[in-house]
Coordinates of C-alpha atoms in Angstrom, one line a residue:
X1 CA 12.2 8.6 -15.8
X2 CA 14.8 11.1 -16.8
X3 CA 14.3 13.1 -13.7
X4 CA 15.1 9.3 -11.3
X5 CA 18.1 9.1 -13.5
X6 CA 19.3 12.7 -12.3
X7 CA 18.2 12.0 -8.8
X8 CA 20.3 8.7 -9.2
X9 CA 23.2 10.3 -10.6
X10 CA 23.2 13.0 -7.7
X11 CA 23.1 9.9 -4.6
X12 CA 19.7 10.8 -3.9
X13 CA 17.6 8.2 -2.6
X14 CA 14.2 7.5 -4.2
X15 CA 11.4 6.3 -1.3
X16 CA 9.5 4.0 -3.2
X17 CA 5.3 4.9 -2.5
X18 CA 4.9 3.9 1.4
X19 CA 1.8 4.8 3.0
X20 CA 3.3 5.5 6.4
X21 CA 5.7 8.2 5.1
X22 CA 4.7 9.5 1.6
X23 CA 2.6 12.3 0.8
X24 CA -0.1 13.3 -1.7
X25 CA 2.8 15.2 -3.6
X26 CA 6.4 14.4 -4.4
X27 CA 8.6 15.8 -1.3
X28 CA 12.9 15.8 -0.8
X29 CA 13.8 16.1 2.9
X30 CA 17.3 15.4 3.9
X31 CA 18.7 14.0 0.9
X32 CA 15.3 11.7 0.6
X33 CA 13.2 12.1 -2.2
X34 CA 9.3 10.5 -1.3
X35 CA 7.3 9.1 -4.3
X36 CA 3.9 10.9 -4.6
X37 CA 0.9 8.6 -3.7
X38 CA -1.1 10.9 -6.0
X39 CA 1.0 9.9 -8.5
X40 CA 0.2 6.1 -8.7
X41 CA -2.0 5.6 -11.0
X42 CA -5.9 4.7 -9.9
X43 CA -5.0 6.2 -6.9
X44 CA -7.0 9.7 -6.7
X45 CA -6.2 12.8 -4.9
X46 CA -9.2 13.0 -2.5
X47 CA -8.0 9.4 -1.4
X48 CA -4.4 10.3 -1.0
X49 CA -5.9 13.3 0.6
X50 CA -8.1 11.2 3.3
X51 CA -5.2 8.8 4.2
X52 CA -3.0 11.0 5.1
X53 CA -5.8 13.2 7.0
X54 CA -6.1 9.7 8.7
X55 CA -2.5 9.2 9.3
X56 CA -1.2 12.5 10.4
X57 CA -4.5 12.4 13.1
X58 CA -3.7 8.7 14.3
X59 CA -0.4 7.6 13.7
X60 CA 1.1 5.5 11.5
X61 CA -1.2 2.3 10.0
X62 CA -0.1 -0.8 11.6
X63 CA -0.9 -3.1 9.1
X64 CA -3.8 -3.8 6.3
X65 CA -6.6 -4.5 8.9
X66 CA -5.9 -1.3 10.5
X67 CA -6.0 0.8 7.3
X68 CA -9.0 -0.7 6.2
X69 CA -10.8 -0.1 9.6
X70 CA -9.5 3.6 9.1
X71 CA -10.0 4.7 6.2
X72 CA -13.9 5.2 4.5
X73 CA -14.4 2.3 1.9
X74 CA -16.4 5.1 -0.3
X75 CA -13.2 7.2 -0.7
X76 CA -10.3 4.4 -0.4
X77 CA -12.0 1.5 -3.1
X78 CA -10.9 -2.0 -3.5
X79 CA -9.3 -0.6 -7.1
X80 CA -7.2 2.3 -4.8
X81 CA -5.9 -0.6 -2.5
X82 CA -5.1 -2.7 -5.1
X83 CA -3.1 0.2 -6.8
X84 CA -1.4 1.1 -3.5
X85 CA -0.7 -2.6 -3.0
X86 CA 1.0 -3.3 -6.5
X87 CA 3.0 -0.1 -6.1
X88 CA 4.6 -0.8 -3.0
X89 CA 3.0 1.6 -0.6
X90 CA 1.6 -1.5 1.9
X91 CA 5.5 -2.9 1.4
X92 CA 6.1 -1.1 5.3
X93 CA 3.6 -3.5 6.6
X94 CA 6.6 -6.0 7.0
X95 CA 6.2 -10.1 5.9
X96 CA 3.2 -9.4 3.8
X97 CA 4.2 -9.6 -0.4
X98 CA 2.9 -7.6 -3.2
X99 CA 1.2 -10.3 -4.5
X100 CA -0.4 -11.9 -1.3
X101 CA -2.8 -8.5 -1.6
X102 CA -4.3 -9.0 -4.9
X103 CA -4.0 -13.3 -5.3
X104 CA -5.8 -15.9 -3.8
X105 CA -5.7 -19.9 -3.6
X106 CA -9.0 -21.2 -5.4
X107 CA -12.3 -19.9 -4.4
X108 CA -10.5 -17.6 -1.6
X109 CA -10.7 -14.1 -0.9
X110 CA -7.6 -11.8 -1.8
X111 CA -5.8 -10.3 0.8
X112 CA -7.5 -6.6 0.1
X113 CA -10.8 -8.4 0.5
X114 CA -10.8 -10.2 3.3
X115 CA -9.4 -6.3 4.6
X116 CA -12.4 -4.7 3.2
X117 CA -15.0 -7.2 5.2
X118 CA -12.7 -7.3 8.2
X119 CA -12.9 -3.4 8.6
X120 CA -17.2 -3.7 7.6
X121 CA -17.4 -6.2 10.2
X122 CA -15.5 -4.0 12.7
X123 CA -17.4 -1.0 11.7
X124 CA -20.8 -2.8 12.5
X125 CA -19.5 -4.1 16.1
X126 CA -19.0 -0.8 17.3
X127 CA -22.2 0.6 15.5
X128 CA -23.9 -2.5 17.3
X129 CA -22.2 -1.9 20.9
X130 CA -23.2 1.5 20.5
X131 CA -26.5 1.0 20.4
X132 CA -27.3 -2.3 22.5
X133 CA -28.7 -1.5 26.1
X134 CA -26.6 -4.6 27.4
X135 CA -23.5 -4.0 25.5
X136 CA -21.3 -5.0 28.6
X137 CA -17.9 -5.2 26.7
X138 CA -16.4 -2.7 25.4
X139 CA -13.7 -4.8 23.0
X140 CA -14.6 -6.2 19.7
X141 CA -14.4 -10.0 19.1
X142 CA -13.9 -10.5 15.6
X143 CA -10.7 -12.5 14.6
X144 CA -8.1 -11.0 11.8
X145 CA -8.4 -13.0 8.8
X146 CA -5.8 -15.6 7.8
X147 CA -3.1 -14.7 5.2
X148 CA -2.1 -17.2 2.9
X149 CA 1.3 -17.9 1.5
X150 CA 1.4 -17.2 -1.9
X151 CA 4.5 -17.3 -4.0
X152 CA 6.1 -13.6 -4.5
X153 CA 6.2 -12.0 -7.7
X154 CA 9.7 -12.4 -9.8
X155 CA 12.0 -9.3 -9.4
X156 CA 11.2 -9.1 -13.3
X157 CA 7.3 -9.1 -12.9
X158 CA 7.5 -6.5 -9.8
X159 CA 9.3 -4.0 -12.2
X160 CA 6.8 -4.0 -14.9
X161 CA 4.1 -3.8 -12.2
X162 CA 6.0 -0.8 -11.2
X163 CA 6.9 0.6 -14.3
X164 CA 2.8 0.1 -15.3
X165 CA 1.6 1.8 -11.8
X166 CA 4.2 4.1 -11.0
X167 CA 5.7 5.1 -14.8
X168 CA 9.0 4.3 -13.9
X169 CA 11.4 1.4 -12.1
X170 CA 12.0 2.0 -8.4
X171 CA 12.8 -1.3 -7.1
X172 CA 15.4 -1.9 -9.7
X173 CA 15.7 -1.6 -13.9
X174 CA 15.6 -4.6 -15.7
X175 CA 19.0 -4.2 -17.8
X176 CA 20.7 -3.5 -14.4
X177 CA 22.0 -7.3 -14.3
X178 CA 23.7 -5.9 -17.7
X179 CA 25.6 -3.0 -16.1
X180 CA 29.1 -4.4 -16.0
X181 CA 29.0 -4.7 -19.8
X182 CA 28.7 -0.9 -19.9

């Protein structure tokens, strides 16, 4: 935390975790200092390691379905998406909250689960196409699973999610609405 305060105090920007630009370690590049995703904790290197493998091969991930269908469930867990998630690092992904990953309405699926089946689903199309004699198309029917509306976290409850995952505040510090006092 002392070294965010230094990188504050010198007007260099801190990229919260993003899985579309972050790296395994943490990187500066033109006055930009990106948050480690190997630093996020339940988040292991070989993980980091096979995302970005992933990413710097394909491109950037589009959204959670297509990280799910890219990435090996036996190296990227439900407890890896969840960290990545709650950190931030699925934040590029656009409308989608923190909290619409890991909640659910009653008896649902979360978010990162209905991912995970989507993507085993996927992966089992093309294994079937592959080997049917009659597989005439060549696309892969199976719709993208709804996504709820769930009520966001607080700005108060995101920071101590942070500040659990990540060690430190990036999306704010909870005495900042204090500031003007000091």
């Amino acid at each position: 935390s002392e070294f965010y305060e230094e990188l504050k105090r010198l007007k260099i920007k801190v990229q919260s975790p993003c899985i579309n630009k972050c790296f395994a370690e943490f990187i500066p590049k033109e006055n930009i200092f990106y948050y480690a995703l190997g630093a996020i904790k339940n988040v292991g290197f070989e993980s980091v390691s096979k995302i970005i493998e992933e990413r710097e091969k394909n491109g950037n991930f589009k959204d959670i379905f297509d990280f799910a269908i890219r990435t090996n469930s036996r190296t990227v867990n439900k407890k890896t998406y969840e960290a990545l998630s709650q950190a931030g690092a699925f934040d590029c992904f656009g409308k989608i909250h923190r909290k619409q990953y890991i909640d659910s309405n009653d008896g649902e699926f979360s978010l990162i689960e209905k991912a995970i089946q989507y993507a085993g689903k996927v992966q089992k199309e093309k294994e079937t196409k592959q080997t049917s004699l009659f597989g005439d198309k060549n696309g892969i029917d199976i719709p993208i699973p709804e996504i709820i509306e769930i009520e966001p976290y607080s700005k108060i409850e995101k920071q101590k999610i942070e500040k659990e995952i990540l060690g430190l505040y990036v999306s704010g510090h909870p005495l900042d609405k204090y500031n003007h006092i000091f």
